[in-house]
GROMACS .gro file of C-alpha atoms in nm:
model
  378
    1MET     CA    1 -13.935   6.462 -17.555
    2ALA     CA    2 -13.912   6.600 -17.941
    3GLU     CA    3 -14.110   6.898 -17.857
    4VAL     CA    4 -13.865   6.972 -17.543
    5THR     CA    5 -13.562   6.917 -17.800
    6PHE     CA    6 -13.695   7.155 -18.033
    7GLU     CA    7 -13.733   7.412 -17.734
    8VAL     CA    8 -13.352   7.356 -17.685
    9VAL     CA    9 -13.253   7.507 -18.007
   10VAL     CA   10 -13.526   7.782 -18.041
   11LYS     CA   11 -13.499   7.949 -17.693
   12TYR     CA   12 -13.162   7.931 -17.702
   13LEU     CA   13 -13.162   8.121 -18.068
   14VAL     CA   14 -13.414   8.367 -17.937
   15GLN     CA   15 -13.293   8.441 -17.534
   16GLU     CA   16 -12.898   8.467 -17.603
   17ARG     CA   17 -12.903   8.535 -18.009
   18SER     CA   18 -13.157   8.753 -18.026
   19TYR     CA   19 -13.382   8.598 -18.326
   20PRO     CA   20 -13.745   8.746 -18.340
   21SER     CA   21 -13.950   8.590 -18.057
   22GLN     CA   22 -14.190   8.423 -18.293
   23LEU     CA   23 -13.909   8.144 -18.322
   24GLU     CA   24 -14.001   7.997 -18.021
   25ASN     CA   25 -14.380   7.984 -18.012
   26PRO     CA   26 -14.478   7.599 -17.962
   27MET     CA   27 -14.509   7.357 -18.239
   28THR     CA   28 -14.768   7.306 -18.409
   29GLU     CA   29 -14.974   6.989 -18.496
   30GLU     CA   30 -14.890   7.044 -18.849
   31GLU     CA   31 -14.509   7.123 -18.799
   32MET     CA   32 -14.505   6.805 -18.613
   33LEU     CA   33 -14.570   6.603 -18.936
   34PHE     CA   34 -14.300   6.766 -19.046
   35LEU     CA   35 -14.044   6.579 -18.783
   36GLY     CA   36 -13.884   6.216 -18.852
   37LYS     CA   37 -13.595   6.006 -18.797
   38GLY     CA   38 -13.374   5.942 -19.117
   39LEU     CA   39 -13.371   6.336 -19.274
   40VAL     CA   40 -13.084   6.504 -19.353
   41VAL     CA   41 -13.027   6.888 -19.278
   42ASN     CA   42 -12.811   7.066 -19.474
   43TYR     CA   43 -12.673   7.380 -19.296
   44ASP     CA   44 -12.521   7.499 -19.640
   45ASP     CA   45 -12.831   7.610 -19.773
   46LEU     CA   46 -13.102   7.497 -19.471
   47SER     CA   47 -13.231   7.232 -19.704
   48ILE     CA   48 -13.376   6.882 -19.563
   49ASP     CA   49 -13.334   6.581 -19.777
   50LYS     CA   50 -13.529   6.247 -19.722
   51VAL     CA   51 -13.270   5.945 -19.895
   52GLY     CA   52 -13.346   5.572 -19.966
   53LYS     CA   53 -13.187   5.266 -19.901
   54ASP     CA   54 -13.016   5.288 -20.226
   55GLY     CA   55 -12.853   5.630 -20.115
   56GLU     CA   56 -13.041   5.856 -20.339
   57ILE     CA   57 -13.220   6.158 -20.198
   58LYS     CA   58 -13.568   6.098 -20.318
   59ILE     CA   59 -13.754   6.405 -20.138
   60SER     CA   60 -13.590   6.740 -20.094
   61TRP     CA   61 -13.749   7.035 -19.905
   62ASN     CA   62 -13.578   7.374 -20.030
   63ALA     CA   63 -13.565   7.633 -19.766
   64GLU     CA   64 -13.591   7.950 -20.025
   65THR     CA   65 -13.947   7.824 -20.193
   66ASP     CA   66 -14.078   7.624 -19.882
   67LYS     CA   67 -14.165   7.338 -20.088
   68PHE     CA   68 -14.061   6.976 -20.197
   69ASP     CA   69 -13.864   6.880 -20.506
   70TYR     CA   70 -13.866   6.465 -20.635
   71VAL     CA   71 -13.592   6.475 -20.828
   72ALA     CA   72 -13.406   6.171 -20.744
   73LYS     CA   73 -12.973   6.253 -20.684
   74LYS     CA   74 -12.693   6.090 -20.507
   75TRP     CA   75 -12.610   6.155 -20.142
   76GLU     CA   76 -12.299   6.286 -20.069
   77GLY     CA   77 -12.278   6.157 -19.740
   78TYR     CA   78 -12.398   5.790 -19.813
   79GLU     CA   79 -12.074   5.616 -19.825
   80GLN     CA   80 -11.933   5.746 -19.529
   81TYR     CA   81 -12.245   5.640 -19.365
   82LEU     CA   82 -12.218   5.323 -19.458
   83GLN     CA   83 -11.888   5.318 -19.315
   84ASN     CA   84 -11.948   5.456 -18.956
   85GLY     CA   85 -12.340   5.576 -18.959
   86SER     CA   86 -12.218   5.937 -18.950
   87SER     CA   87 -12.316   6.232 -19.218
   88ILE     CA   88 -12.059   6.513 -19.313
   89ARG     CA   89 -11.914   6.652 -19.025
   90GLY     CA   90 -11.993   7.045 -19.000
   91LYS     CA   91 -12.214   7.008 -19.313
   92GLN     CA   92 -12.497   6.794 -19.278
   93HIS     CA   93 -12.687   6.642 -18.957
   94HIS     CA   94 -12.846   6.314 -19.010
   95ILE     CA   95 -13.130   6.271 -18.779
   96GLU     CA   96 -13.156   5.951 -18.575
   97ASN     CA   97 -13.221   6.043 -18.230
   98VAL     CA   98 -13.488   6.254 -17.986
   99PHE     CA   99 -13.236   6.499 -17.911
  100GLU     CA  100 -13.194   6.598 -18.300
  101LEU     CA  101 -13.538   6.555 -18.376
  102GLY     CA  102 -13.664   6.916 -18.354
  103LEU     CA  103 -13.426   7.073 -18.629
  104PRO     CA  104 -13.644   7.025 -18.931
  105VAL     CA  105 -13.898   7.280 -18.760
  106VAL     CA  106 -13.582   7.537 -18.675
  107PHE     CA  107 -13.490   7.513 -19.029
  108LYS     CA  108 -13.853   7.564 -19.136
  109ARG     CA  109 -13.909   7.845 -18.899
  110ILE     CA  110 -13.600   8.011 -18.984
  111ALA     CA  111 -13.676   8.003 -19.353
  112LYS     CA  112 -13.999   8.159 -19.311
  113LEU     CA  113 -13.837   8.472 -19.056
  114ARG     CA  114 -13.599   8.504 -19.364
  115LYS     CA  115 -13.877   8.513 -19.636
  116GLU     CA  116 -14.038   8.811 -19.391
  117LYS     CA  117 -13.685   8.949 -19.390
  118LEU     CA  118 -13.655   8.951 -19.015
  119ILE     CA  119 -13.325   8.836 -19.036
  120GLU     CA  120 -13.185   8.892 -19.320
  121ASN     CA  121 -12.839   8.984 -19.186
  122LEU     CA  122 -12.770   8.638 -19.062
  123THR     CA  123 -12.597   8.403 -19.280
  124ASN     CA  124 -12.603   8.035 -19.310
  125GLN     CA  125 -12.261   8.000 -19.139
  126ALA     CA  126 -12.382   8.204 -18.847
  127ILE     CA  127 -12.710   8.003 -18.854
  128LYS     CA  128 -12.507   7.660 -18.814
  129ASP     CA  129 -12.303   7.841 -18.532
  130ASP     CA  130 -12.578   7.932 -18.353
  131ILE     CA  131 -12.713   7.622 -18.335
  132PHE     CA  132 -12.433   7.425 -18.227
  133ASN     CA  133 -12.371   7.666 -17.971
  134ALA     CA  134 -12.787   7.564 -17.859
  135PHE     CA  135 -12.681   7.220 -17.816
  136GLU     CA  136 -12.341   7.256 -17.650
  137HIS     CA  137 -12.503   7.510 -17.397
  138SER     CA  138 -12.764   7.289 -17.278
  139TYR     CA  139 -12.624   6.949 -17.305
  140GLU     CA  140 -12.257   6.998 -17.170
  141PRO     CA  141 -12.130   6.741 -16.923
  142TYR     CA  142 -12.186   6.989 -16.619
  143ALA     CA  143 -12.521   7.099 -16.756
  144PHE     CA  144 -12.743   6.866 -16.518
  145GLN     CA  145 -12.563   7.009 -16.212
  146VAL     CA  146 -12.568   7.367 -16.295
  147ASP     CA  147 -12.884   7.412 -16.496
  148PRO     CA  148 -12.761   7.624 -16.813
  149GLY     CA  149 -12.968   7.596 -17.108
  150PHE     CA  150 -13.357   7.459 -17.126
  151PHE     CA  151 -13.352   7.076 -17.154
  152PHE     CA  152 -13.213   7.014 -16.818
  153PRO     CA  153 -13.450   7.265 -16.568
  154ARG     CA  154 -13.776   7.138 -16.763
  155LEU     CA  155 -13.705   6.809 -16.696
  156LYS     CA  156 -13.609   6.843 -16.362
  157ASN     CA  157 -13.963   7.054 -16.305
  158GLU     CA  158 -14.182   6.768 -16.500
  159PRO     CA  159 -14.040   6.442 -16.433
  160ASP     CA  160 -14.363   6.256 -16.447
  161TYR     CA  161 -14.434   6.389 -16.791
  162PHE     CA  162 -14.094   6.247 -16.940
  163ILE     CA  163 -13.999   5.957 -16.732
  164ARG     CA  164 -14.201   5.699 -16.736
  165PRO     CA  165 -14.095   5.373 -16.454
  166CYS     CA  166 -13.994   5.056 -16.563
  167SER     CA  167 -14.217   4.765 -16.601
  168LYS     CA  168 -14.264   4.504 -16.305
  169GLU     CA  169 -14.199   4.236 -16.626
  170THR     CA  170 -13.881   4.441 -16.730
  171LYS     CA  171 -13.747   4.419 -16.342
  172THR     CA  172 -13.793   4.068 -16.319
  173TRP     CA  173 -13.630   4.051 -16.649
  174LEU     CA  174 -13.302   4.186 -16.526
  175LEU     CA  175 -13.318   4.000 -16.208
  176GLU     CA  176 -13.335   3.650 -16.348
  177MET     CA  177 -13.052   3.733 -16.601
  178ARG     CA  178 -12.863   3.848 -16.283
  179LYS     CA  179 -12.991   3.515 -16.088
  180ARG     CA  180 -12.884   3.309 -16.407
  181LYS     CA  181 -12.503   3.440 -16.384
  182LYS     CA  182 -12.534   3.696 -16.675
  183PHE     CA  183 -12.342   3.995 -16.615
  184VAL     CA  184 -12.565   4.318 -16.682
  185PHE     CA  185 -12.436   4.629 -16.743
  186LEU     CA  186 -12.552   4.983 -16.814
  187MET     CA  187 -12.374   5.184 -17.017
  188THR     CA  188 -12.449   5.527 -17.128
  189SER     CA  189 -12.301   5.859 -17.304
  190SER     CA  190 -12.480   6.080 -17.063
  191ASN     CA  191 -12.297   6.194 -16.752
  192ALA     CA  192 -12.314   5.990 -16.402
  193ASP     CA  193 -12.558   6.271 -16.240
  194PHE     CA  194 -12.815   6.274 -16.486
  195ALA     CA  195 -12.834   5.876 -16.531
  196LYS     CA  196 -12.819   5.829 -16.154
  197TYR     CA  197 -13.160   6.073 -16.151
  198ILE     CA  198 -13.296   5.878 -16.445
  199LEU     CA  199 -13.233   5.570 -16.239
  200SER     CA  200 -13.456   5.696 -15.960
  201LYS     CA  201 -13.709   5.770 -16.162
  202ILE     CA  202 -13.735   5.452 -16.332
  203PHE     CA  203 -13.664   5.180 -16.065
  204VAL     CA  204 -13.885   5.281 -15.812
  205ASP     CA  205 -14.136   5.035 -15.549
  206GLU     CA  206 -14.449   4.956 -15.674
  207LYS     CA  207 -14.624   5.029 -15.375
  208THR     CA  208 -14.440   5.316 -15.176
  209GLY     CA  209 -14.329   5.521 -15.496
  210GLN     CA  210 -13.988   5.577 -15.352
  211PRO     CA  211 -13.682   5.496 -15.558
  212GLU     CA  212 -13.531   5.138 -15.543
  213ASN     CA  213 -13.169   5.052 -15.512
  214TYR     CA  214 -13.069   5.034 -15.905
  215TRP     CA  215 -12.725   4.815 -15.776
  216LYS     CA  216 -13.012   4.484 -15.734
  217TYR     CA  217 -13.018   4.534 -16.138
  218PHE     CA  218 -12.671   4.598 -16.278
  219ASP     CA  219 -12.335   4.460 -16.192
  220ILE     CA  220 -12.141   4.772 -16.326
  221CYS     CA  221 -12.235   5.105 -16.456
  222LEU     CA  222 -12.062   5.300 -16.731
  223ALA     CA  223 -12.109   5.688 -16.774
  224ASP     CA  224 -12.000   5.914 -17.056
  225ALA     CA  225 -11.923   5.639 -17.252
  226ARG     CA  226 -11.880   5.863 -17.587
  227LYS     CA  227 -12.023   5.604 -17.823
  228PRO     CA  228 -11.960   5.541 -18.107
  229TYR     CA  229 -11.584   5.624 -17.965
  230PHE     CA  230 -11.640   5.334 -17.694
  231PHE     CA  231 -11.616   5.085 -18.001
  232THR     CA  232 -11.357   5.243 -18.244
  233MET     CA  233 -11.066   5.393 -17.969
  234ASP     CA  234 -10.888   5.285 -17.722
  235SER     CA  235 -10.989   5.579 -17.456
  236GLU     CA  236 -10.885   5.497 -17.070
  237PHE     CA  237 -11.190   5.421 -16.804
  238TYR     CA  238 -11.178   5.683 -16.530
  239THR     CA  239 -11.312   5.651 -16.148
  240LEU     CA  240 -11.551   5.936 -16.050
  241LYS     CA  241 -11.549   6.200 -15.798
  242GLN     CA  242 -11.872   6.382 -15.741
  243ASP     CA  243 -12.011   6.199 -16.065
  244TYR     CA  244 -11.702   6.311 -16.306
  245ALA     CA  245 -11.412   6.160 -16.414
  246ASP     CA  246 -11.139   6.151 -16.163
  247ALA     CA  247 -10.813   5.945 -16.260
  248PRO     CA  248 -10.789   5.689 -16.481
  249THR     CA  249 -10.791   5.316 -16.384
  250SER     CA  250 -10.736   4.977 -16.597
  251ARG     CA  251 -10.918   4.786 -16.280
  252LEU     CA  252 -11.276   4.771 -16.281
  253ALA     CA  253 -11.495   4.645 -16.026
  254THR     CA  254 -11.825   4.523 -15.988
  255ASP     CA  255 -12.113   4.771 -15.789
  256ARG     CA  256 -11.953   5.121 -15.930
  257TRP     CA  257 -11.977   5.361 -16.168
  258PHE     CA  258 -11.652   5.431 -16.413
  259SER     CA  259 -11.659   5.661 -16.722
  260GLN     CA  260 -11.557   5.694 -17.068
  261GLY     CA  261 -11.340   5.355 -17.140
  262ASN     CA  262 -11.304   5.118 -17.421
  263HIS     CA  263 -11.457   4.797 -17.508
  264LYS     CA  264 -11.189   4.619 -17.500
  265THR     CA  265 -11.095   4.666 -17.138
  266LEU     CA  266 -11.479   4.598 -17.055
  267VAL     CA  267 -11.495   4.260 -17.196
  268GLU     CA  268 -11.150   4.156 -17.063
  269PHE     CA  269 -11.309   4.269 -16.711
  270PHE     CA  270 -11.617   4.058 -16.818
  271LYS     CA  271 -11.405   3.752 -16.892
  272SER     CA  272 -11.198   3.801 -16.541
  273HIS     CA  273 -11.526   3.834 -16.338
  274LEU     CA  274 -11.712   3.578 -16.522
  275LYS     CA  275 -11.418   3.322 -16.536
  276TRP     CA  276 -11.405   3.279 -16.873
  277SER     CA  277 -11.158   3.140 -17.062
  278GLN     CA  278 -10.952   3.344 -17.260
  279HIS     CA  279 -10.980   3.133 -17.605
  280LYS     CA  280 -11.386   3.105 -17.569
  281GLN     CA  281 -11.542   3.396 -17.741
  282LEU     CA  282 -11.760   3.592 -17.509
  283GLU     CA  283 -12.116   3.677 -17.651
  284VAL     CA  284 -12.204   4.055 -17.505
  285CYS     CA  285 -12.563   4.182 -17.618
  286TYR     CA  286 -12.624   4.524 -17.601
  287PHE     CA  287 -12.951   4.734 -17.606
  288GLY     CA  288 -12.959   5.113 -17.745
  289ASP     CA  289 -13.181   5.322 -17.955
  290SER     CA  290 -12.911   5.509 -18.187
  291SER     CA  291 -12.812   5.349 -18.487
  292LYS     CA  292 -12.442   5.493 -18.485
  293SER     CA  293 -12.400   5.473 -18.135
  294ASP     CA  294 -12.545   5.177 -18.034
  295VAL     CA  295 -12.573   4.903 -18.317
  296LEU     CA  296 -12.341   4.969 -18.601
  297SER     CA  297 -12.003   5.036 -18.396
  298ALA     CA  298 -12.107   4.779 -18.139
  299ARG     CA  299 -12.158   4.506 -18.426
  300LYS     CA  300 -11.863   4.603 -18.696
  301VAL     CA  301 -11.610   4.689 -18.426
  302ALA     CA  302 -11.680   4.480 -18.127
  303SER     CA  303 -11.864   4.216 -18.254
  304TRP     CA  304 -12.138   4.241 -17.981
  305TYR     CA  305 -12.484   4.142 -18.031
  306PRO     CA  306 -12.714   4.452 -18.058
  307VAL     CA  307 -13.067   4.525 -18.014
  308TYR     CA  308 -13.203   4.805 -18.228
  309LEU     CA  309 -13.468   4.977 -17.993
  310LEU     CA  310 -13.690   5.190 -18.251
  311GLU     CA  311 -13.974   5.322 -18.113
  312GLU     CA  312 -14.154   5.370 -18.455
  313LEU     CA  313 -14.228   5.021 -18.456
  314ASN     CA  314 -14.459   5.143 -18.210
  315LEU     CA  315 -14.701   5.266 -18.474
  316LYS     CA  316 -14.782   4.934 -18.630
  317THR     CA  317 -14.948   4.834 -18.266
  318GLY     CA  318 -15.061   5.180 -18.139
  319GLY     CA  319 -14.928   5.069 -17.818
  320THR     CA  320 -14.754   5.368 -17.586
  321LEU     CA  321 -14.823   5.610 -17.784
  322ASP     CA  322 -15.037   5.933 -17.739
  323GLU     CA  323 -15.133   6.173 -18.018
  324ALA     CA  324 -14.842   6.390 -18.044
  325ASP     CA  325 -14.625   6.064 -18.001
  326GLU     CA  326 -14.800   5.931 -18.365
  327LYS     CA  327 -14.766   6.273 -18.508
  328ILE     CA  328 -14.415   6.282 -18.405
  329LEU     CA  329 -14.317   5.924 -18.505
  330SER     CA  330 -14.500   5.946 -18.826
  331ASN     CA  331 -14.339   6.014 -19.177
  332GLY     CA  332 -14.590   6.326 -19.236
  333PRO     CA  333 -14.488   6.486 -19.597
  334TRP     CA  334 -14.200   6.223 -19.598
  335GLU     CA  335 -14.441   5.933 -19.616
  336THR     CA  336 -14.332   5.900 -19.979
  337VAL     CA  337 -14.003   5.737 -19.841
  338PRO     CA  338 -14.096   5.501 -19.530
  339LEU     CA  339 -13.851   5.467 -19.244
  340GLU     CA  340 -13.796   5.128 -19.395
  341GLU     CA  341 -13.670   5.255 -19.705
  342THR     CA  342 -13.405   5.432 -19.535
  343PRO     CA  343 -13.033   5.361 -19.485
  344LEU     CA  344 -13.095   5.487 -19.094
  345TYR     CA  345 -13.309   5.143 -19.076
  346GLN     CA  346 -13.141   4.915 -19.337
  347GLU     CA  347 -12.827   4.939 -19.209
  348ALA     CA  348 -12.959   4.911 -18.833
  349PHE     CA  349 -13.164   4.594 -18.952
  350LYS     CA  350 -12.852   4.464 -19.107
  351HIS     CA  351 -12.609   4.484 -18.803
  352ALA     CA  352 -12.909   4.444 -18.526
  353ALA     CA  353 -12.935   4.100 -18.372
  354LEU     CA  354 -13.314   4.191 -18.306
  355VAL     CA  355 -13.542   4.509 -18.386
  356THR     CA  356 -13.808   4.569 -18.155
  357PRO     CA  357 -13.953   4.922 -18.024
  358MET     CA  358 -13.860   4.934 -17.646
  359ILE     CA  359 -13.740   4.682 -17.398
  360GLU     CA  360 -14.060   4.620 -17.281
  361SER     CA  361 -14.149   4.451 -17.599
  362ILE     CA  362 -13.981   4.125 -17.515
  363SER     CA  363 -13.900   4.173 -17.126
  364SER     CA  364 -14.223   3.947 -17.057
  365LEU     CA  365 -14.093   3.658 -17.284
  366PRO     CA  366 -13.867   3.405 -17.124
  367LEU     CA  367 -13.481   3.450 -17.153
  368ASP     CA  368 -13.457   3.162 -17.363
  369HIS     CA  369 -13.660   3.272 -17.604
  370LYS     CA  370 -13.611   3.184 -17.956
  371PHE     CA  371 -13.670   3.498 -18.187
  372THR     CA  372 -13.743   3.383 -18.554
  373GLU     CA  373 -13.740   3.719 -18.697
  374LYS     CA  374 -13.508   3.986 -18.677
  375ILE     CA  375 -13.806   4.230 -18.559
  376PHE     CA  376 -13.990   4.146 -18.324
  377ILE     CA  377 -14.327   4.361 -18.196
  378SER     CA  378 -14.515   4.241 -17.917
   0.00000   0.00000   0.00000
C-alpha cells in the first residue's frame, strides 16, 4: 500500500504538474528502506528528521547534500505533538500512517532532480503546494465514486492485491461480542461509499466467496468521522443520502449509517440503547492504527480505551509480512532511532490500553482474556 500512496503523489506531479517523468519510476528496494513511521518531513527545506522520545532530532537527512547529519537539536514541533499528536501545520508533516508513508522518497527524488538541474525554477513553497494538491486530488470525499487521481482506480482494479478478508476467528469474535450484548460499532474517517466497498471485500463467505451481510457484525456504522475532530469538536451527526451527508440529526439508530458527529452524542446513544445508568461510567474500547486520530484524542478527551494497531510489531514475529512489507516497515537508514524510541510510539504507548499488530493478533483469544502486558504479540 505504501508504494501506491507514493504513486498518488508522483503521478500527479508528473501528469498534472509537468514534473520530469523519471519522478514516477517505481520505488526501488533501496528507496523502500528510506520509509518509516515517526519521520518528520520539512517543507521549508525538504529535509527529513527522525526525532527521539525526548523531543530531540537524532538524525536528519539534508536535501542539498543527500547526506545524514547526527547533530542533536530540539524538534520545534515537539510540544505541539505532545498536546495533540500533530506537527506544525503547513510547515511539517509527521508521518504516522500509510497514506503519508511515501513522502520521504518523494522528497529524495525531488532533491535529485534539483541536483540534476531539472526543476531549478520550482520553489519549496510551490513543491509543497503541489504535494498538498496531489493528496487532495486523489482523496477528496467524492473521489471513490468519480475516480479522479490514482489511488481509488488502482485499488478497484486490484482489490485482491490490497485487501485481505477477515479471518474466521475475527468474525466469530465480533459475533460473540454481540451475543454478549456488547455494542459493536464501526467508525472510520473514510466516506461511506469507500467503507462499504471495503466491507464487501473483507466480510466474505468462506465457501462461496460472496460478500456477507456486514450488519451481522455491527450495530451501527459511522463514516467521515473526521478524527481526531470527532473527539475534540461537537460536530453534528448527519443522515446519509447516496452515501453522502444529507441532513443533520441528533437521533441515531442501529443498523444505519451516519456521518461526522462527536463522541458525546455517540456515548449518549450507547447508554440509551444499552439502558445504561446515566450515573455509571460507560467503557468504550476503540481499535485504530493512527496514534493521532485513534489513540491520543480518544483517551485524553473522551476517556475511551484505545487499542493501537501497530503493524511494525509484526517484524518481531515475521507473521503476515512479505519481503516488501519487511523493507517498508523496517527502520533502514533510520535504525539508530528505532520506532520504540520515537514520540509516536511513546505517546501511543502511554495512552493506549493495548498495543498489538492487528485485530487478528487477539481475536482468537477469549473475550474475557486478561492482558498482563500493554504490548501483545501473538
